[in-house]
CSV table of C-alpha atoms in Angstrom, one decimal:
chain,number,residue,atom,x,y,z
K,1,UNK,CA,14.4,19.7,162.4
K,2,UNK,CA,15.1,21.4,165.7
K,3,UNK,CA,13.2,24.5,167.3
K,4,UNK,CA,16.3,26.4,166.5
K,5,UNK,CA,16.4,25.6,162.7
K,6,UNK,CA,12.6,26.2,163.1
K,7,UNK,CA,12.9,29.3,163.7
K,8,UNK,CA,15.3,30.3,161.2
K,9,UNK,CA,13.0,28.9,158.0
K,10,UNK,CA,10.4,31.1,159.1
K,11,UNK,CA,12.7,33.8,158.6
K,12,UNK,CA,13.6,32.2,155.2
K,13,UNK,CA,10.2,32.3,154.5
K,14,UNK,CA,9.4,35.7,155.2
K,15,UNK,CA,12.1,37.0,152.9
K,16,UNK,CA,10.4,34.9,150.1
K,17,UNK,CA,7.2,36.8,150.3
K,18,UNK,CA,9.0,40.1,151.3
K,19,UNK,CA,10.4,39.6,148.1
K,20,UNK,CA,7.1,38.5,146.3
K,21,UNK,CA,5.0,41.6,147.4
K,22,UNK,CA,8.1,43.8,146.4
K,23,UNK,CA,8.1,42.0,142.6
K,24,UNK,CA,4.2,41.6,142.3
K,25,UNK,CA,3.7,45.0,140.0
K,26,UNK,CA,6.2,43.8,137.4
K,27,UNK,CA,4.7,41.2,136.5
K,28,UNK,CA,1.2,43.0,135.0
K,29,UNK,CA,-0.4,39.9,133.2
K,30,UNK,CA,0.1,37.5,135.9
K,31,UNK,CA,-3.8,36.8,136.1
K,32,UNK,CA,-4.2,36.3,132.6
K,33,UNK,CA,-0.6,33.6,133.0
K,34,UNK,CA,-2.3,32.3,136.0
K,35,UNK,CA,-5.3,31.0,134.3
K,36,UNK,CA,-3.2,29.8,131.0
K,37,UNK,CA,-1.5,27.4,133.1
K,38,UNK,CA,-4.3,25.9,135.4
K,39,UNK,CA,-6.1,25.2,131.9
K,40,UNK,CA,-2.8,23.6,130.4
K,41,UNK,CA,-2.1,21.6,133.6
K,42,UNK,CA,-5.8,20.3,133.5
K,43,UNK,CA,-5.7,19.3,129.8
K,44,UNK,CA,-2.5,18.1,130.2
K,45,UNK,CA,-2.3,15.7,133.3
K,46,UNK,CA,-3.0,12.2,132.6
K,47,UNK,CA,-3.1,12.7,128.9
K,48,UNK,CA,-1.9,9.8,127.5
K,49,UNK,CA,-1.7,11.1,123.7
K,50,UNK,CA,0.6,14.1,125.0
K,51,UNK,CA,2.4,12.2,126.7
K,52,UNK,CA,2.6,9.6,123.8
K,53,UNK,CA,3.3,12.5,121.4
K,54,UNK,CA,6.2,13.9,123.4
K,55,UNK,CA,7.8,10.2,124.1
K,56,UNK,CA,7.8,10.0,119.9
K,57,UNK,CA,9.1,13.3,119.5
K,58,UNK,CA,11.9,13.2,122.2
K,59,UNK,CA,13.3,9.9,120.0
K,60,UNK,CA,12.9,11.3,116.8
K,61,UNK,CA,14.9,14.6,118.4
K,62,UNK,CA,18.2,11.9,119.7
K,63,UNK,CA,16.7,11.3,123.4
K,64,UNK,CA,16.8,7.7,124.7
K,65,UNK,CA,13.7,7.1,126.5
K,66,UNK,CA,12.6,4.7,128.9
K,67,UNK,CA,9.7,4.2,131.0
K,68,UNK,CA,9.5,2.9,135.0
K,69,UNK,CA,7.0,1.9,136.7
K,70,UNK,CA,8.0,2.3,140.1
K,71,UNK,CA,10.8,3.8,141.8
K,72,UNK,CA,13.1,0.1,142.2
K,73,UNK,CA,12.5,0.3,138.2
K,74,UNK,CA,13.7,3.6,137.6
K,75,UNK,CA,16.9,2.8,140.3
K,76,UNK,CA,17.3,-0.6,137.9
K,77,UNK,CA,17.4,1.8,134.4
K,78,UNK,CA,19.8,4.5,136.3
K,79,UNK,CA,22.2,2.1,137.4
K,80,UNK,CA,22.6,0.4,133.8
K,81,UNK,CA,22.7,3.8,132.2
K,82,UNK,CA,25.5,4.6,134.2
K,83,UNK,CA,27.4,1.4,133.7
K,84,UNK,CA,30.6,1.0,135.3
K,85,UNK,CA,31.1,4.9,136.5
K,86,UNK,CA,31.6,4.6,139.7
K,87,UNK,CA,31.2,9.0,139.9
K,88,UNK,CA,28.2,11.3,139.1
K,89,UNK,CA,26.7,14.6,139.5
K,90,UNK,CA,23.4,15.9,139.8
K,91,UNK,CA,21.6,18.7,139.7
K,92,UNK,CA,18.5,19.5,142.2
K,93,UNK,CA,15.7,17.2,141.7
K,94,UNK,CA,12.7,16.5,143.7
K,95,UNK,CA,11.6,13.3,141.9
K,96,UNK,CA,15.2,11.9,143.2
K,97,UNK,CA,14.5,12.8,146.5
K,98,UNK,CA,11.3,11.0,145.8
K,99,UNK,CA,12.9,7.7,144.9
K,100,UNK,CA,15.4,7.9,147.4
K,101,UNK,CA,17.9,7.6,144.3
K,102,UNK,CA,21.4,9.1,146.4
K,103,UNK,CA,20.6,6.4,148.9
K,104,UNK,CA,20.4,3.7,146.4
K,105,UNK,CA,23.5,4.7,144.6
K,106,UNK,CA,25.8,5.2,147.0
K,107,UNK,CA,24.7,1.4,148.6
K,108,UNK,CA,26.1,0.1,145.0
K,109,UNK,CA,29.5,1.9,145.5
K,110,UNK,CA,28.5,5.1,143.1
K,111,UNK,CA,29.4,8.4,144.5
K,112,UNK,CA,26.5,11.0,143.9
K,113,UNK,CA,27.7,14.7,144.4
K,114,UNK,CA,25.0,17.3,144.6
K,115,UNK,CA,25.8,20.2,142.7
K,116,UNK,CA,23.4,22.7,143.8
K,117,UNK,CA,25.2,24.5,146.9
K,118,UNK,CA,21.8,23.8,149.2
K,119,UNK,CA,21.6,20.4,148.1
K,120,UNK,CA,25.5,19.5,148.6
K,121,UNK,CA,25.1,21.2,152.0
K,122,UNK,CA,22.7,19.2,153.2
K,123,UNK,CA,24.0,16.4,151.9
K,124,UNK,CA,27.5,16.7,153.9
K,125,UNK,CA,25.5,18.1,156.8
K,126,UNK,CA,23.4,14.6,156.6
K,127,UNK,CA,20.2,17.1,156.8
K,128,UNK,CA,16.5,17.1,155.2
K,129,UNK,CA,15.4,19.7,152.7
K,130,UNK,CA,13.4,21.9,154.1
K,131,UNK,CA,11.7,23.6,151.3
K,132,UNK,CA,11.9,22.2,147.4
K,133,UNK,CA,13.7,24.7,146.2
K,134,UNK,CA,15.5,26.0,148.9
K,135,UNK,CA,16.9,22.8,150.8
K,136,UNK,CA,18.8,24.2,153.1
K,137,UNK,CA,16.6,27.1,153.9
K,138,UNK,CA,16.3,25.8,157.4
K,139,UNK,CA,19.9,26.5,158.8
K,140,UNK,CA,21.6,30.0,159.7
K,141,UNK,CA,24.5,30.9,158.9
K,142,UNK,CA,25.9,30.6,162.4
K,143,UNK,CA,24.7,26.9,162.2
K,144,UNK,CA,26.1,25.8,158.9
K,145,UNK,CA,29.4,27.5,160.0
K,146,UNK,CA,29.4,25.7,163.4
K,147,UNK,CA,28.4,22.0,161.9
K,148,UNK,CA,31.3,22.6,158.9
K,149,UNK,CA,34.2,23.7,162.1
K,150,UNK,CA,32.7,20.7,164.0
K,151,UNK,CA,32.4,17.8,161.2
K,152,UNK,CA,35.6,19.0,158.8
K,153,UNK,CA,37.4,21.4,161.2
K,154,UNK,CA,37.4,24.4,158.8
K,155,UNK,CA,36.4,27.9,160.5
K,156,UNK,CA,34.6,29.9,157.7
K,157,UNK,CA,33.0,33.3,158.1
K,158,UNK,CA,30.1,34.7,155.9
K,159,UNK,CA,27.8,33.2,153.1
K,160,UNK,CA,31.2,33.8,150.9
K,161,UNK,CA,33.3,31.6,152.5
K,162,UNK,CA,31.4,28.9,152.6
K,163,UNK,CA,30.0,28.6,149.2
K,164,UNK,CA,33.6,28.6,148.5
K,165,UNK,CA,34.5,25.8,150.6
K,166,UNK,CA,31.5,23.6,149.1
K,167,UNK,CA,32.3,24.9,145.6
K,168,UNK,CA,36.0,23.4,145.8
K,169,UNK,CA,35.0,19.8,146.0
K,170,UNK,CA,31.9,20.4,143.8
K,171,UNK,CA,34.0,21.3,141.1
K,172,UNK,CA,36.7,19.0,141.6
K,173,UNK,CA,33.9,16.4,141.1
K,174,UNK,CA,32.3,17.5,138.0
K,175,UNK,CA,35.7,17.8,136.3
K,176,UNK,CA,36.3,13.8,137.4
K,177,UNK,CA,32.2,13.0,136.4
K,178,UNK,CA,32.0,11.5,132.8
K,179,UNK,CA,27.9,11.2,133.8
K,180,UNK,CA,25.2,13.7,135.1
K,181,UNK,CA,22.0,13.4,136.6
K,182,UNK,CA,19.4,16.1,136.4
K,183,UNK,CA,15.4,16.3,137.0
K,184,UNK,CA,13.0,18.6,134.3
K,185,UNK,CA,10.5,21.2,135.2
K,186,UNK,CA,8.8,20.7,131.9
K,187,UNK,CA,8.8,18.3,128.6
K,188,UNK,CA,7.0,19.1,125.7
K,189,UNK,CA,4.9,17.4,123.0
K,190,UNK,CA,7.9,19.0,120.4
K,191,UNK,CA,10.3,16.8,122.3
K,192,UNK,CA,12.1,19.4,124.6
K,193,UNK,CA,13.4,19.1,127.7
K,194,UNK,CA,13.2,22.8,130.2
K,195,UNK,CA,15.1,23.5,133.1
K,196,UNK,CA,15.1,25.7,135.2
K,197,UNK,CA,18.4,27.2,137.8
K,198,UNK,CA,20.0,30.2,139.0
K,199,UNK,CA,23.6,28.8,140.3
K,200,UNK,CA,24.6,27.6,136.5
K,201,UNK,CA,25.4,24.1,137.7
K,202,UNK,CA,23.0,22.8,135.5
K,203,UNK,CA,25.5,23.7,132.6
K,204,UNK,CA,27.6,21.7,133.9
K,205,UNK,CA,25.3,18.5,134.9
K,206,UNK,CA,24.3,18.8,131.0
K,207,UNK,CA,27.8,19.0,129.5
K,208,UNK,CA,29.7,15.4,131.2
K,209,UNK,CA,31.1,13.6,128.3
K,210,UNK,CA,29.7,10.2,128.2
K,211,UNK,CA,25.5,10.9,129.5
K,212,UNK,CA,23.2,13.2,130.6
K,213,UNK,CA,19.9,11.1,132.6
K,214,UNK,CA,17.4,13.5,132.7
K,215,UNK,CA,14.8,12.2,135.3
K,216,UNK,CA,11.2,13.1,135.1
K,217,UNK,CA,7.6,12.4,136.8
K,218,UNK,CA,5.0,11.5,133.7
K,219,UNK,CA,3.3,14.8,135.4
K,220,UNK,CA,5.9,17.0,133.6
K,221,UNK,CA,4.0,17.1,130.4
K,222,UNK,CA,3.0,20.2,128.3
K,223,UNK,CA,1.7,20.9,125.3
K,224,UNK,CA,4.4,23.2,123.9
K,225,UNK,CA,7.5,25.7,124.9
K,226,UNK,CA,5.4,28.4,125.0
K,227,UNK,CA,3.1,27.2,128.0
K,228,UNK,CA,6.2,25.1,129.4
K,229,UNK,CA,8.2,28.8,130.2
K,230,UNK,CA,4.8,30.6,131.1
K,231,UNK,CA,5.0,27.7,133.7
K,232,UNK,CA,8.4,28.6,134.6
K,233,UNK,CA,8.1,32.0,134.9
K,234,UNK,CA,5.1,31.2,137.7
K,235,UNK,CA,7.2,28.8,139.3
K,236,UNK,CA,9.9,31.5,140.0
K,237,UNK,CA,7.9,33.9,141.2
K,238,UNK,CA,6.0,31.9,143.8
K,239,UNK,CA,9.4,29.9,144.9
K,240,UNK,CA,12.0,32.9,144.9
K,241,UNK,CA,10.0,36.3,144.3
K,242,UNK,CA,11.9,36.7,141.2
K,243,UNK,CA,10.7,37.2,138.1
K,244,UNK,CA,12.8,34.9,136.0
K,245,UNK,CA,15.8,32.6,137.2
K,246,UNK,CA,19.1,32.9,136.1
K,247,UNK,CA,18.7,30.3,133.5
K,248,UNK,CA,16.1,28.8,131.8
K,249,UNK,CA,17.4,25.8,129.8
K,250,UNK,CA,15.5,24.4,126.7
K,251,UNK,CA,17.5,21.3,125.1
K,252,UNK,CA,15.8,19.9,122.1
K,253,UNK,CA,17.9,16.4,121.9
K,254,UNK,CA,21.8,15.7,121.3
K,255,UNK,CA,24.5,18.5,119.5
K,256,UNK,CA,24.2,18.1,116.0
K,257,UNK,CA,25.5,20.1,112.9
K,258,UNK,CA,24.5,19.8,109.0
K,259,UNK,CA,27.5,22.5,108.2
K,260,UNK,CA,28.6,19.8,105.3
K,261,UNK,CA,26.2,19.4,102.7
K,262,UNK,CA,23.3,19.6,104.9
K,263,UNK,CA,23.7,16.3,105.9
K,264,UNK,CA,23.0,15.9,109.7
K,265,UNK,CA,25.8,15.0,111.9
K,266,UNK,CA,25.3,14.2,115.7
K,267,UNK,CA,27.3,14.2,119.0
K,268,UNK,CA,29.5,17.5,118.3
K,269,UNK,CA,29.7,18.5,122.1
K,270,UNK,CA,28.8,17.1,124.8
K,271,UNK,CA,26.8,14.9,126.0
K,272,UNK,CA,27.6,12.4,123.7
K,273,UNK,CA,24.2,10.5,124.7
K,274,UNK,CA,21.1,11.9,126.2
K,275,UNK,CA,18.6,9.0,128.0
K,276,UNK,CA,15.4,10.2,129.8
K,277,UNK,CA,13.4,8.1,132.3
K,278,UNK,CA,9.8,9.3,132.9
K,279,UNK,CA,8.4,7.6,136.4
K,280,UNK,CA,5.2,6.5,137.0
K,281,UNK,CA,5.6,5.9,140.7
K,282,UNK,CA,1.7,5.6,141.6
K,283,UNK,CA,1.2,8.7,139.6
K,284,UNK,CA,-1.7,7.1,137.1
K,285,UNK,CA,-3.1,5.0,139.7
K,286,UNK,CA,-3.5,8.2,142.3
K,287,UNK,CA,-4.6,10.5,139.0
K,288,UNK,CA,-7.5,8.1,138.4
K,289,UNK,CA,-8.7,7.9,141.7
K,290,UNK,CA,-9.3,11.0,143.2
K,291,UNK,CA,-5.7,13.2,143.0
K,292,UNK,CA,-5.5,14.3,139.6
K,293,UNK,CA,-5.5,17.6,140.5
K,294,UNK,CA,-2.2,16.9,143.0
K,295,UNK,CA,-0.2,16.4,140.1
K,296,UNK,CA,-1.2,20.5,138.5
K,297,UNK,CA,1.4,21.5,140.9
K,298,UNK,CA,4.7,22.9,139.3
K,299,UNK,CA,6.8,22.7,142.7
K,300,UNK,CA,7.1,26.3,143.4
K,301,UNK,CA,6.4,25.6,147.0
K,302,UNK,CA,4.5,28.8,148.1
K,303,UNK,CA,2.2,26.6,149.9
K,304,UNK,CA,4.8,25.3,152.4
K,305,UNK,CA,5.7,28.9,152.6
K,306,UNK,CA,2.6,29.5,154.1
K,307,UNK,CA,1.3,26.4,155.8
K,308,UNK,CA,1.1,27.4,159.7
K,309,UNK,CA,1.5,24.1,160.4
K,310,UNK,CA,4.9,23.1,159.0
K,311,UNK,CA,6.3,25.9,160.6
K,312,UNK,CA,5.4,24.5,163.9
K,313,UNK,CA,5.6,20.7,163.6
K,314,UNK,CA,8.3,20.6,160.6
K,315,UNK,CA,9.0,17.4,159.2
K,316,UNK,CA,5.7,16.0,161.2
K,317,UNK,CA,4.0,17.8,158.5
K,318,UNK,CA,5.6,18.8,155.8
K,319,UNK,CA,3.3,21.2,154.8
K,320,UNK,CA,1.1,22.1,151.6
K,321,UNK,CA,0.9,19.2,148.9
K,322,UNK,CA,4.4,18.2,150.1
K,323,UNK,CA,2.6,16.9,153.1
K,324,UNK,CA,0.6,14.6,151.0
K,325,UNK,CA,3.3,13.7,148.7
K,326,UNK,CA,5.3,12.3,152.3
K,327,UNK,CA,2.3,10.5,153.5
K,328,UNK,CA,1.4,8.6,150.1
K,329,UNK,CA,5.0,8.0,149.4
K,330,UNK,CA,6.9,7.4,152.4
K,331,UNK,CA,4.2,7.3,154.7
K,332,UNK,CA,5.6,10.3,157.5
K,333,UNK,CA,3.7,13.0,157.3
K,334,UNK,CA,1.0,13.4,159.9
K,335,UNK,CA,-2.3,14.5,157.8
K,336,UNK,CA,-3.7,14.7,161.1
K,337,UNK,CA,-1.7,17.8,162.0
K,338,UNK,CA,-3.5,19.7,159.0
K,339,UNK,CA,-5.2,22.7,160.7
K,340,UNK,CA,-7.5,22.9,157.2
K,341,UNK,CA,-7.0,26.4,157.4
K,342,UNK,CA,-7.1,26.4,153.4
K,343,UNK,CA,-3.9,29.0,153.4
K,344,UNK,CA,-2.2,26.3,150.5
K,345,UNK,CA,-5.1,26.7,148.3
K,346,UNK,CA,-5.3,30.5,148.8
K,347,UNK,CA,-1.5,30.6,148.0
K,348,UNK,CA,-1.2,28.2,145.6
K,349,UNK,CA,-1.0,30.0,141.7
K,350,UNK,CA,-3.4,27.1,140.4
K,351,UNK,CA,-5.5,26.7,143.6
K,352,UNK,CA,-4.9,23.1,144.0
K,353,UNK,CA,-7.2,22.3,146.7
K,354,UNK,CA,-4.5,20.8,149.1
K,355,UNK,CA,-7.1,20.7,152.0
K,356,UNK,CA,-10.1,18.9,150.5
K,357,UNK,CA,-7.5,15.8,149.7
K,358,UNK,CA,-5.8,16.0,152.7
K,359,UNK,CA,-9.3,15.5,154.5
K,360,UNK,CA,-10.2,12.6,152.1
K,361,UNK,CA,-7.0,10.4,152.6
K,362,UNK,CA,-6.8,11.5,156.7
K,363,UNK,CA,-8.6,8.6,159.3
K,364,UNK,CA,-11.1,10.5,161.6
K,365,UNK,CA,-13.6,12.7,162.0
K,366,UNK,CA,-13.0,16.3,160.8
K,367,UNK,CA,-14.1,18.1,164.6
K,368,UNK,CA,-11.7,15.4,165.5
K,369,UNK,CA,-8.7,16.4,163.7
K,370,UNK,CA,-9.5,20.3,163.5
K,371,UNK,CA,-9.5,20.0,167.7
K,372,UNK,CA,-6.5,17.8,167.9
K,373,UNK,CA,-4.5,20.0,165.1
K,374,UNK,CA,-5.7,23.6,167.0
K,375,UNK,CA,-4.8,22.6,170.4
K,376,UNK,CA,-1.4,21.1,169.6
K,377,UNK,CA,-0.5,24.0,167.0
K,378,UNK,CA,-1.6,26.7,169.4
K,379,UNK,CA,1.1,25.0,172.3
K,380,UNK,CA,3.8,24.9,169.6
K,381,UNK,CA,3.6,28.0,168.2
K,382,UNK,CA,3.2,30.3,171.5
K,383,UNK,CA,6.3,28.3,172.9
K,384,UNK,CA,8.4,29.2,169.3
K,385,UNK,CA,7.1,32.7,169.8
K,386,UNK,CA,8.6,32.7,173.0
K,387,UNK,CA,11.7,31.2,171.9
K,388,UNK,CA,12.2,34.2,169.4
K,389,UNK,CA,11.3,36.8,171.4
K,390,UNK,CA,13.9,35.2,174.1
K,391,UNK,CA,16.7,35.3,171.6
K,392,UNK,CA,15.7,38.7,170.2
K,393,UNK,CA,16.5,39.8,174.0
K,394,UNK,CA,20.1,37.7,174.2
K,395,UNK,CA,21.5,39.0,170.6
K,396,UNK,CA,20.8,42.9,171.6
């Protein structure tokens, strides 16, 4: 991530939380939602007879369910779920980007579209997501527009144009697809699967013909619908500033009908099969030693909104539980770079406390790391200050 694309996440940013204080007073029991879910994600982390009671129910409800260990496991299951396709389409999915799964597709000769227009961006602009739910958040218009002329020779003008452009092979793809690959925001002990978008791709993920792989963390768990879309409803707010998405999907299992003589019949519409993979992935070893309370988080990102640090360093330190989440699993991020200014845990809506683990799984003294994080933050932010005021000056 250059200065340049630095600068223009910030601005992302602030729009986020412009947005958020705008959309606060409509939401009048937020408190009351607020401590619902830290008490549901505490009871429902690393509970094994949820999670058992949820596996049961998602069979008995049509789901094929399989369980990986690690992420070459859950690669291993994908690839013989999807057989001898050779196309697929996915939806957004942070647990993918966690086991590298595009990567590892495409070197066995399967094509992976992204769906989501952030996500397909960046994956034709060979970028890094900048923010979970907003990928691409880190490039400006003027960039994506000059990358897209330079790489595929296509002059496009305005948001319009180029959603257009990156619709057009989207589609083309999801009409070829027979398979599609989504993540999950939530599963519940009644066997459902929720998920959450705003672009209405995920329709289309859902709906191939032939299978729907629904890939999931065994963090995902809750206890019911009920606390699932209170969940949702958090997420939203803290990642967009809107109250709801577009769409909040709740599939309970394959289509079905018992029209004739009440006797159930399934596989009406699509997908004809439904198979989820829950991942483990160092999640049970890393909940029972010390980082339970990393796995609370629902992925609205409002702590890499507001981490000082990733907006100076970037992908050095990726900011907020992200940052730990790239240290313990592809060991990048720079814990060192963590000013422990605690601005995660104050923004985070269950007050995961982002600081205290980043200090126990850092090397080195604390004075040590506070000194070294303070002096090379304060030299990277005044020069990026500069930098914005200089091109304030140049556009007028």
């Amino acid at each position: 991530m250059n200065d340049i694309q630095l600068l223009s996440m910030k601005k992302a940013f602030e729009e986020v939380k412009r947005r958020q204080r705008q959309n606060l007073p409509k939401i009048g029991d937020l408190d009351n939602r607020l401590k619902r879910l830290k008490d549901v994600r505490e009871r429902s982390v690393g509970n094994k007879k949820l999670m058992d009671a949820a596996i049961k129910s998602l069979k008995e409800n049509g789901f094929n369910v399989f369980f990986a260990e690690d992420s070459s496991k859950a690669i291993e299951i994908i690839k013989k779920e999807i057989g001898k396709e050779r196309l697929v389409v996915k939806s957004k999915s942070n647990i993918t980007k966690e086991i590298n799964l595009v990567k590892e597709l495409e070197a066995d000769g399967i094509e992976v579209v992204e769906t989501d227009i952030g996500d397909r961006l960046i994956q034709l602009l060979n970028e890094n997501p900048s923010h979970p739910t907003g990928p691409a958040v880190h490039l400006s218009l003027n960039q994506i527009s000059s990358i897209l002329d330079k790489k595929y020779g296509v002059r496009l003008n305005g948001p319009k144009e180029i959603i257009k452009f990156l619709l057009k092979d989207v589609k083309e793809s999801i009409q070829k697809s027979k398979i599609g690959i989504s993540g999950a925001n939530a599963i519940t002990a009644e066997g459902s699967i929720l998920v959450l978008h705003n672009e209405g791709n995920i329709f289309e993920v859902a709906n191939r013909p032939e299978k729907w792989i629904i890939v999931a963390g065994i963090d995902k768990f809750y206890p019911n619908i009920e606390e699932a879309i209170n969940s949702a409803k958090i997420q939203t707010f803290y990642a967009t500033g809107n109250i709801v998405p577009s769409f909040i999907e709740i599939i309970s299992g394959v289509s079905k009908t018992a029209d004739i003589e009440k006797k159930l019949i399934k596989g009406i519409h699509n997908p004809k099969e439904c198979t989820v993979i829950l991942i483990d992935n160092k999640r049970k070893y890393l909940i029972e030693n010390g980082y339970k309370e990393l796995f609370h988080c629902i992925g609205c990102g409002n702590c890499v909104i507001n981490c000082p640090a990733y907006r100076v360093f970037g992908e050095e330190f990726k900011g907020g539980r992200f940052a730990l989440y790239s240290a313990f699993y592809e060991g990048k991020s720079n814990l060192k770079l963590c000013l422990s200014c605690k601005r995660c845990k104050k923004n985070c809506p269950l007050e995961i406390d982002i600081p205290k683990m980043i200090s126990n799984a850092r090397e080195g003294s604390e004075i040590y790391n506070f000194l070294l994080s303070h002096a090379k933050w304060i030299t990277r932010a005044v020069y990026l200050e500069f930098l914005s005021l200089y091109y304030q000056i140049m556009e007028g």
